[in-house]
Amino acid sequence: MTVIPAGDPGRARHDTATASTVTPVGEHLYLVHSGSRPPVWLTRLADRLGPTRPNEAVVVVGVPSVEDGAEGLGRLLAPALEASREAQVRLLTLVMSEGAHEAGDRPSPARLISERWGMDVLATAGSALVTTAGCLFAPGHPGGPGGWWHFSPGSVTRHVSSHLPIPDWEIAVRRVGRQVLAGHIVEPVPAGLAVRPAGPVSPATHARLHAVPPEYGRPQLIVTSPQTPAAVLAVVLGALPEQVRGSLRLVSLAGVPMSRTAQGVSALLGREVDVAVGVPVMNGRAVPEGVSAGDAAADQYLLDEEGRPAWRPFARTLAHGPAMGEGSRPARVTQWRVPAVLSGTEPGALSLGRDWKVCVTPSGLWIGPRDAEPPFLVTARPARADAVAIDLGPWDSRGPLDDSLWSELGTLFGQLEPEVCVRAVVHVHGVLGARDGERLRGLTVRHGLRHAVSVTSHRPEPVGRP
């Protein structure tokens, strides 16, 4: 995940600065933008941040710069700030990349507003991002301070956190601190804790660790190496309070399945362990060129061998339990996404028409009769970046499959994203007659899916069948 830092707001850029406007979009919620009305992307960010709390105001800056820097921004915001002060607003959140950045002997926009209007201001020294849940995120950068800072009139600036509001789990994470454990470095990062092999860390790895947006309700334990032992992760988890430990999720930046490691951690702790399928990836540039606030929305992708996003898995998170005897125990899907044609509230019982159902599996989707369950092979198969498994069956009927299945399959396949279609492999469990086999091959060819012939058995047509 890459975060693009914005430029210096304290330096006027006469080549890019244009006439800016301040638009109120709620009580004490203001947008700074170019033109007569705010752009759609900016109003969407504002929707996530509103409504404001009592005695607080929010300013979202959607332009790259304002002529005359901090002084110019102060003049532009003066009417809104005066109105906020008269309404007893005590705290202003300035959503503006590098709004806390000092430029030589000139004050930062946050400092100028704090001193001139006598209110506390929260601003970031790095990129100002808004998460999908409406939280604020300011990722750190190698060699840069990052984070959100608190300005108060006549007081020294104080670092608050990389994200606002501060979640309950952050105190427990900070108490863990930075430590060395069995040849690994354990250290706090914005999303929770990171575990990496001891030794020098590249700027790219540092940036990735600090660019994963936090989730307000749960911390994440980010692992950079697939060789990290389960015992190391279990010790880290064991050092956290029970409430935090129970909500924590494992995330692998290496982009490889963590099934065995997660099962090992589960066995050591005697409880299920939640694991993300794939790696969080920003949707486009965090802060696009020409603006000063960005979108921290991220989605999970499986990565190919070169570390590039391949496809978004249907199973977003899995709960791994301890192995049963000498065999492995299939993971339980806990969060998922599916095409719109499917309906239902459980990943193992999504309706596909009247007679069929779909189950979300770690490696893709399973389709079968309503009274059937996916085979163990399907539920135990790990996710792969180069293949999306579409499993059908088992089929044990003596006659041809109902026509409704082919209609529903055609609708479902038509809603698969191109990134899924080019990697989809259809597996058939059970026996298909020649006619049904031909219909399936025609359907997969029509939608650009591959057909795993090696696992498909054909049942001979009955004698005398037309």
Coordinates of C-alpha atoms in Angstrom, one line a residue:
M1 CA 0.0 0.0 0.0
T2 CA 1.4 3.3 -1.0
V3 CA 0.6 6.7 0.5
I4 CA 1.5 9.8 -1.6
P5 CA 2.5 12.7 0.6
A6 CA 1.1 16.1 -0.2
G7 CA 3.3 19.2 -0.8
D8 CA 4.2 22.1 1.6
P9 CA 1.0 24.1 2.5
G10 CA 3.1 26.9 3.9
R11 CA 4.6 27.7 0.5
A12 CA 2.3 29.5 -2.0
R13 CA 2.2 27.9 -5.4
H14 CA 1.1 30.5 -7.8
D15 CA 1.3 28.1 -10.7
T16 CA -1.3 25.7 -9.2
A17 CA -3.3 27.8 -6.7
T18 CA -6.8 28.8 -8.0
A19 CA -9.6 30.9 -6.4
S20 CA -10.9 28.9 -3.4
T21 CA -14.3 28.8 -1.8
V22 CA -15.5 27.7 1.6
T23 CA -18.8 25.9 1.7
P24 CA -20.7 24.8 4.8
V25 CA -22.1 21.3 4.5
G26 CA -23.3 20.8 8.0
E27 CA -23.2 22.4 11.4
H28 CA -19.6 23.6 11.9
L29 CA -18.4 21.3 8.9
Y30 CA -16.8 23.3 6.2
L31 CA -15.2 22.4 2.8
V32 CA -12.4 24.4 1.1
H33 CA -12.5 23.8 -2.7
S34 CA -12.1 25.4 -6.1
G35 CA -15.0 26.6 -8.1
S36 CA -18.6 27.4 -7.1
R37 CA -19.5 24.0 -5.6
P38 CA -17.5 21.2 -3.9
P39 CA -16.6 18.2 -6.0
V40 CA -18.3 14.9 -5.3
W41 CA -15.3 13.2 -3.9
L42 CA -15.0 15.9 -1.3
T43 CA -18.6 15.8 -0.2
R44 CA -18.3 12.1 0.2
L45 CA -15.4 12.5 2.6
A46 CA -17.4 15.1 4.5
D47 CA -20.4 12.7 4.7
R48 CA -18.1 10.2 6.6
L49 CA -16.9 12.9 9.0
G50 CA -20.3 14.4 9.9
P51 CA -22.2 15.2 12.0
T52 CA -19.7 17.1 14.2
R53 CA -19.8 16.7 17.9
P54 CA -20.9 19.6 20.3
N55 CA -18.3 22.4 20.6
E56 CA -16.3 20.9 17.7
A57 CA -15.8 22.0 14.1
V58 CA -14.2 20.3 11.1
V59 CA -12.6 21.9 8.0
V60 CA -11.7 19.7 5.1
V61 CA -9.3 21.3 2.6
G62 CA -9.8 19.9 -0.9
V63 CA -7.3 22.2 -2.8
P64 CA -3.6 21.6 -3.1
S65 CA -2.7 25.1 -1.8
V66 CA -4.2 28.5 -1.0
E67 CA -2.5 31.7 -2.2
D68 CA -0.3 33.2 0.5
G69 CA -0.1 29.9 2.4
A70 CA -1.3 29.8 6.0
E71 CA -2.2 33.5 6.1
G72 CA -4.3 33.1 2.9
L73 CA -6.1 30.1 4.4
G74 CA -6.8 32.0 7.6
R75 CA -8.3 34.9 5.7
L76 CA -10.4 32.5 3.6
L77 CA -11.7 30.7 6.7
A78 CA -12.1 33.8 8.8
P79 CA -16.0 34.0 8.6
A80 CA -16.4 30.3 9.4
L81 CA -13.9 30.5 12.3
E82 CA -15.6 33.6 13.7
A83 CA -19.0 31.9 13.6
S84 CA -17.5 28.8 15.2
R85 CA -15.9 30.8 18.0
E86 CA -19.2 32.6 18.7
A87 CA -20.9 29.2 18.9
Q88 CA -18.4 28.2 21.7
V89 CA -16.5 25.8 19.5
R90 CA -13.4 24.7 21.4
L91 CA -11.8 22.2 19.0
L92 CA -11.2 22.4 15.3
T93 CA -10.1 19.4 13.2
L94 CA -8.2 20.6 10.2
V95 CA -8.3 17.8 7.5
M96 CA -5.4 19.1 5.4
S97 CA -2.2 17.3 4.4
E98 CA 0.7 18.8 6.3
G99 CA -1.6 21.3 8.1
A100 CA 0.7 21.0 11.1
H101 CA 3.9 21.5 9.1
E102 CA 6.0 24.6 10.0
A103 CA 7.7 26.3 7.1
G104 CA 10.8 28.0 8.4
D105 CA 9.8 31.0 10.5
R106 CA 6.2 30.9 9.2
P107 CA 3.6 29.2 11.4
S108 CA 1.7 26.2 10.2
P109 CA -2.0 26.7 9.3
A110 CA -2.9 24.8 12.5
R111 CA -0.8 27.1 14.7
L112 CA -2.0 30.2 13.0
I113 CA -5.7 29.3 13.5
S114 CA -5.1 28.1 17.1
E115 CA -3.4 31.4 18.2
R116 CA -5.5 33.8 16.2
W117 CA -8.9 32.4 17.1
G118 CA -8.1 31.0 20.5
M119 CA -9.1 27.4 19.9
D120 CA -7.5 24.0 20.0
V121 CA -6.7 22.5 16.6
L122 CA -5.9 18.9 15.5
A123 CA -3.9 18.7 12.3
T124 CA -1.5 16.3 10.6
A125 CA 2.2 16.6 9.8
G126 CA 1.7 14.1 6.9
S127 CA -1.1 13.0 4.6
A128 CA -4.7 13.6 5.8
L129 CA -6.8 10.6 5.0
V130 CA -10.4 9.6 5.9
T131 CA -11.2 5.9 6.3
T132 CA -14.5 4.4 5.2
A133 CA -15.7 4.4 8.8
G134 CA -15.2 8.1 9.1
C135 CA -12.0 8.0 11.1
L136 CA -8.9 10.1 10.4
F137 CA -5.6 8.5 9.4
A138 CA -2.2 10.1 8.9
P139 CA 0.4 7.4 8.0
G140 CA 4.0 7.9 8.9
H141 CA 6.7 8.1 6.3
P142 CA 10.4 7.1 6.5
G143 CA 12.2 10.2 7.8
G144 CA 9.0 12.1 8.5
P145 CA 6.9 12.7 11.7
G146 CA 3.4 11.9 10.4
G147 CA 0.5 11.5 12.8
W148 CA -2.0 14.0 14.2
W149 CA -0.9 16.8 16.4
H150 CA -2.7 18.9 19.0
F151 CA -2.3 22.7 19.0
S152 CA -3.4 24.8 21.9
P153 CA -3.0 28.6 22.3
G154 CA 0.3 29.4 24.0
S155 CA 1.2 25.7 24.5
V156 CA 3.7 23.3 23.0
T157 CA 2.4 21.1 20.2
R158 CA 1.6 17.6 21.3
H159 CA 1.6 14.4 19.2
V160 CA -1.7 12.5 19.7
S161 CA -1.8 9.5 17.4
S162 CA -1.7 8.4 13.8
H163 CA -5.5 8.1 13.8
L164 CA -8.5 9.7 15.3
P165 CA -10.5 9.0 17.4
I166 CA -8.1 6.9 19.4
P167 CA -9.4 3.4 19.7
D168 CA -9.6 1.5 23.0
W169 CA -7.0 -1.0 21.9
E170 CA -4.2 1.6 21.2
I171 CA -3.2 1.8 24.9
A172 CA -2.6 -1.9 25.1
V173 CA -0.6 -1.8 21.9
R174 CA 1.6 1.0 23.1
R175 CA 2.3 -0.8 26.3
V176 CA 3.8 -3.7 24.3
G177 CA 6.3 -1.1 22.8
R178 CA 9.2 -2.0 20.6
Q179 CA 11.0 -5.2 21.6
V180 CA 13.2 -8.1 20.2
L181 CA 11.7 -11.5 20.4
A182 CA 13.4 -14.7 19.1
G183 CA 15.1 -12.9 16.3
H184 CA 12.1 -10.7 15.4
I185 CA 11.2 -7.1 16.0
V186 CA 7.8 -6.4 17.5
E187 CA 6.7 -2.8 17.2
P188 CA 3.6 -0.7 17.2
V189 CA 2.2 0.5 13.9
P190 CA -0.9 2.5 13.1
A191 CA -3.0 -0.6 12.5
G192 CA -1.8 -2.4 15.6
L193 CA 1.4 -4.3 15.9
A194 CA 4.0 -5.5 13.4
V195 CA 6.3 -8.5 13.6
R196 CA 9.3 -8.7 11.3
P197 CA 12.7 -10.4 11.2
A198 CA 15.4 -8.5 13.1
G199 CA 17.8 -6.5 11.0
P200 CA 17.6 -3.5 8.6
V201 CA 14.2 -2.8 7.2
S202 CA 13.8 -1.3 3.7
P203 CA 12.0 2.0 3.2
A204 CA 9.4 0.2 1.2
T205 CA 8.6 -2.3 4.0
H206 CA 8.6 0.5 6.5
A207 CA 6.1 2.5 4.4
R208 CA 3.9 -0.6 3.9
L209 CA 3.8 -1.3 7.7
H210 CA 2.8 2.3 8.5
A211 CA 0.3 2.7 5.6
V212 CA -2.2 0.0 6.5
P213 CA -5.2 1.9 7.7
P214 CA -6.3 1.0 11.3
E215 CA -9.7 -0.5 12.0
Y216 CA -11.4 1.3 14.9
G217 CA -12.9 -1.8 16.5
R218 CA -9.9 -4.2 16.2
P219 CA -6.1 -4.1 16.1
Q220 CA -4.1 -6.1 13.5
L221 CA -1.0 -8.1 13.9
I222 CA 1.0 -7.5 10.7
V223 CA 3.5 -10.2 9.7
T224 CA 6.1 -9.5 7.0
S225 CA 7.7 -12.9 6.7
P226 CA 6.0 -16.3 6.1
Q227 CA 8.8 -17.9 8.1
T228 CA 7.8 -16.2 11.4
P229 CA 7.1 -19.1 13.9
A230 CA 3.7 -19.5 15.4
A231 CA 5.3 -19.4 18.8
V232 CA 6.5 -15.8 18.3
L233 CA 3.0 -14.7 17.3
A234 CA 1.5 -16.5 20.2
V235 CA 3.8 -14.8 22.7
V236 CA 2.9 -11.4 21.2
L237 CA -0.8 -12.2 21.5
G238 CA -0.4 -13.5 25.0
A239 CA 1.0 -10.2 26.1
L240 CA -2.2 -8.4 25.2
P241 CA -5.3 -8.1 27.4
E242 CA -8.0 -10.7 26.8
Q243 CA -10.4 -8.2 25.2
V244 CA -7.8 -7.0 22.7
R245 CA -6.4 -10.4 22.0
G246 CA -9.8 -11.7 21.2
S247 CA -10.4 -9.0 18.6
L248 CA -7.0 -9.0 17.0
R249 CA -6.5 -10.2 13.3
L250 CA -3.4 -11.6 11.6
V251 CA -2.4 -10.0 8.4
S252 CA 0.4 -11.2 6.2
L253 CA 2.2 -8.7 4.0
A254 CA 4.0 -11.6 2.3
G255 CA 0.8 -12.4 0.4
V256 CA 0.9 -16.2 1.2
P257 CA -1.7 -18.2 3.1
M258 CA -1.2 -18.3 6.9
S259 CA -3.2 -21.5 7.5
R260 CA -0.5 -23.6 9.2
T261 CA 0.8 -20.6 11.2
A262 CA -2.7 -19.6 12.3
Q263 CA -3.5 -23.1 13.4
G264 CA -0.3 -23.3 15.3
V265 CA -1.1 -20.0 17.1
S266 CA -4.6 -21.3 17.7
A267 CA -3.3 -24.5 19.3
L268 CA -0.9 -22.6 21.6
L269 CA -3.6 -20.2 22.7
G270 CA -6.4 -22.7 22.8
R271 CA -8.8 -20.5 20.8
E272 CA -9.7 -19.5 17.2
V273 CA -7.5 -16.9 15.5
D274 CA -8.8 -14.5 12.9
V275 CA -6.8 -14.1 9.7
A276 CA -7.2 -11.7 6.8
V277 CA -7.2 -13.3 3.3
G278 CA -5.0 -11.2 1.2
V279 CA -3.3 -7.8 1.8
P280 CA -4.9 -4.4 2.3
V281 CA -4.3 -2.3 -0.8
M282 CA -5.3 1.3 -1.3
N283 CA -7.8 2.1 -3.9
G284 CA -5.7 4.3 -6.2
R285 CA -3.6 7.2 -4.9
A286 CA -4.2 8.0 -1.2
V287 CA -3.9 11.7 -1.9
P288 CA -4.5 12.4 -5.6
E289 CA -2.6 15.2 -7.3
G290 CA -4.2 18.5 -7.0
V291 CA -6.0 18.0 -3.6
S292 CA -5.0 18.1 0.1
A293 CA -7.1 15.4 1.7
G294 CA -7.5 11.8 0.6
D295 CA -9.4 8.6 0.9
A296 CA -8.0 5.8 3.1
A297 CA -10.4 3.2 1.7
A298 CA -8.5 0.0 1.3
D299 CA -9.6 -3.4 0.0
Q300 CA -8.0 -6.8 0.3
Y301 CA -6.2 -8.4 -2.6
L302 CA -4.3 -11.6 -3.1
L303 CA -0.9 -10.7 -4.5
D304 CA 0.9 -12.4 -7.4
E305 CA 4.6 -13.5 -7.3
E306 CA 5.8 -10.0 -8.1
G307 CA 3.7 -8.4 -5.3
R308 CA 1.0 -7.0 -7.6
P309 CA -2.7 -7.1 -6.7
A310 CA -4.3 -10.1 -8.4
W311 CA -7.9 -10.4 -7.3
R312 CA -10.2 -9.6 -4.4
P313 CA -11.0 -12.8 -2.5
F314 CA -14.7 -13.6 -1.7
A315 CA -13.6 -14.7 1.8
R316 CA -12.1 -11.6 3.4
T317 CA -11.3 -13.1 6.8
L318 CA -11.1 -16.7 8.2
A319 CA -11.2 -18.0 11.7
H320 CA -8.6 -20.8 12.2
G321 CA -9.0 -23.3 15.0
P322 CA -6.5 -25.8 16.4
A323 CA -5.8 -28.9 14.3
M324 CA -7.9 -31.9 15.1
G325 CA -5.7 -34.9 15.7
E326 CA -3.1 -35.3 12.9
G327 CA -5.3 -33.6 10.3
S328 CA -6.0 -30.0 9.6
R329 CA -9.3 -28.3 10.4
P330 CA -11.0 -26.2 7.7
A331 CA -11.1 -22.5 8.4
R332 CA -14.4 -20.8 9.1
V333 CA -15.3 -17.8 6.9
T334 CA -16.1 -14.8 9.1
Q335 CA -16.3 -11.9 6.6
W336 CA -17.1 -12.1 3.0
R337 CA -18.2 -10.3 -0.2
V338 CA -20.3 -11.8 -3.0
P339 CA -21.9 -10.9 -6.3
A340 CA -25.2 -9.0 -6.0
V341 CA -27.2 -12.0 -7.5
L342 CA -26.6 -13.9 -4.2
S343 CA -28.8 -13.3 -1.1
G344 CA -28.4 -14.4 2.5
T345 CA -26.8 -13.5 5.7
E346 CA -24.4 -16.4 6.2
P347 CA -21.4 -17.3 4.0
G348 CA -22.3 -20.9 4.0
A349 CA -26.0 -20.5 2.9
L350 CA -26.4 -17.9 0.2
S351 CA -29.4 -18.4 -2.1
L352 CA -28.9 -18.8 -5.8
G353 CA -32.5 -19.0 -7.1
R354 CA -35.0 -21.4 -5.5
D355 CA -33.2 -24.7 -5.5
W356 CA -29.5 -23.9 -5.3
K357 CA -27.1 -22.3 -2.8
V358 CA -23.6 -20.9 -2.7
C359 CA -21.0 -21.1 0.0
V360 CA -18.0 -18.7 0.2
T361 CA -14.9 -20.8 0.6
P362 CA -11.3 -19.7 1.3
S363 CA -10.4 -20.3 -2.3
G364 CA -13.5 -19.1 -4.1
L365 CA -17.2 -20.2 -4.3
W366 CA -19.0 -23.5 -4.1
I367 CA -22.4 -24.1 -5.8
G368 CA -24.7 -27.0 -5.1
P369 CA -28.2 -28.2 -4.1
R370 CA -29.8 -26.5 -1.1
D371 CA -29.6 -29.8 0.9
A372 CA -25.9 -30.5 0.1
E373 CA -22.7 -29.3 1.7
P374 CA -19.3 -28.6 0.1
P375 CA -16.8 -31.4 0.2
F376 CA -13.9 -31.2 2.7
L377 CA -11.5 -30.7 -0.2
V378 CA -13.3 -27.5 -1.0
T379 CA -13.4 -26.0 2.4
A380 CA -9.8 -27.0 3.2
R381 CA -8.3 -25.6 -0.1
P382 CA -6.3 -22.4 0.6
A383 CA -6.6 -19.2 -1.5
R384 CA -4.3 -18.7 -4.4
A385 CA -3.4 -15.6 -6.3
D386 CA -3.4 -17.3 -9.7
A387 CA -6.6 -19.3 -9.4
V388 CA -10.2 -18.7 -8.2
A389 CA -11.9 -22.0 -7.5
I390 CA -15.5 -22.3 -8.6
D391 CA -16.7 -25.7 -7.2
L392 CA -19.9 -27.4 -8.4
G393 CA -21.6 -30.4 -6.8
P394 CA -21.4 -33.1 -5.7
W395 CA -24.0 -34.4 -8.2
D396 CA -25.5 -37.8 -7.6
S397 CA -28.7 -37.7 -9.6
R398 CA -29.3 -40.2 -12.3
G399 CA -31.0 -37.7 -14.7
P400 CA -29.9 -34.4 -16.2
L401 CA -29.5 -31.4 -13.9
D402 CA -32.4 -29.0 -13.7
D403 CA -32.5 -26.3 -16.3
S404 CA -32.7 -23.7 -13.5
L405 CA -29.1 -24.4 -12.5
W406 CA -27.7 -23.4 -15.9
S407 CA -29.8 -20.2 -15.9
E408 CA -28.6 -19.2 -12.4
L409 CA -25.0 -20.2 -13.1
G410 CA -25.1 -18.0 -16.2
T411 CA -26.3 -15.0 -14.1
L412 CA -23.7 -15.6 -11.4
F413 CA -20.8 -16.0 -13.9
G414 CA -21.9 -12.8 -15.6
Q415 CA -21.5 -10.8 -12.4
L416 CA -17.9 -12.0 -11.8
E417 CA -15.3 -9.2 -12.1
P418 CA -12.8 -9.5 -15.0
E419 CA -10.0 -10.1 -12.5
V420 CA -11.9 -13.1 -11.2
C421 CA -12.9 -14.5 -14.6
V422 CA -9.4 -14.7 -16.0
R423 CA -8.3 -16.7 -13.0
A424 CA -11.5 -18.8 -12.4
V425 CA -11.2 -22.6 -12.6
V426 CA -14.4 -24.6 -12.5
H427 CA -14.2 -27.9 -10.5
V428 CA -17.0 -30.5 -10.8
H429 CA -17.5 -32.9 -7.9
G430 CA -19.5 -36.0 -8.8
V431 CA -20.7 -37.3 -12.2
L432 CA -22.1 -35.2 -15.1
G433 CA -23.8 -36.7 -18.1
A434 CA -22.5 -35.9 -21.5
R435 CA -25.3 -33.3 -22.2
D436 CA -24.7 -31.5 -18.9
G437 CA -21.0 -31.6 -19.5
E438 CA -21.5 -29.9 -22.8
R439 CA -23.7 -27.3 -21.3
L440 CA -21.1 -26.6 -18.6
R441 CA -18.3 -26.3 -21.1
G442 CA -20.4 -23.9 -23.2
L443 CA -21.1 -21.8 -20.2
T444 CA -17.4 -21.6 -19.1
V445 CA -16.3 -20.7 -22.6
R446 CA -18.9 -18.0 -22.9
H447 CA -17.7 -16.3 -19.7
G448 CA -14.0 -16.9 -20.2
L449 CA -13.6 -19.5 -17.3
R450 CA -11.3 -22.4 -17.3
H451 CA -12.6 -26.0 -16.8
A452 CA -10.7 -28.4 -14.6
V453 CA -11.3 -31.5 -16.7
S454 CA -9.2 -33.7 -14.6
V455 CA -11.7 -33.7 -11.7
T456 CA -14.8 -34.1 -13.9
S457 CA -16.3 -37.5 -14.5
H458 CA -18.9 -38.2 -17.2
R459 CA -21.8 -40.5 -16.8
P460 CA -22.8 -42.4 -20.0
E461 CA -26.2 -41.5 -21.3
P462 CA -28.9 -44.2 -20.7
V463 CA -29.7 -46.4 -23.7
G464 CA -32.5 -45.0 -25.8
R465 CA -32.3 -41.5 -24.4
P466 CA -32.8 -39.0 -27.3

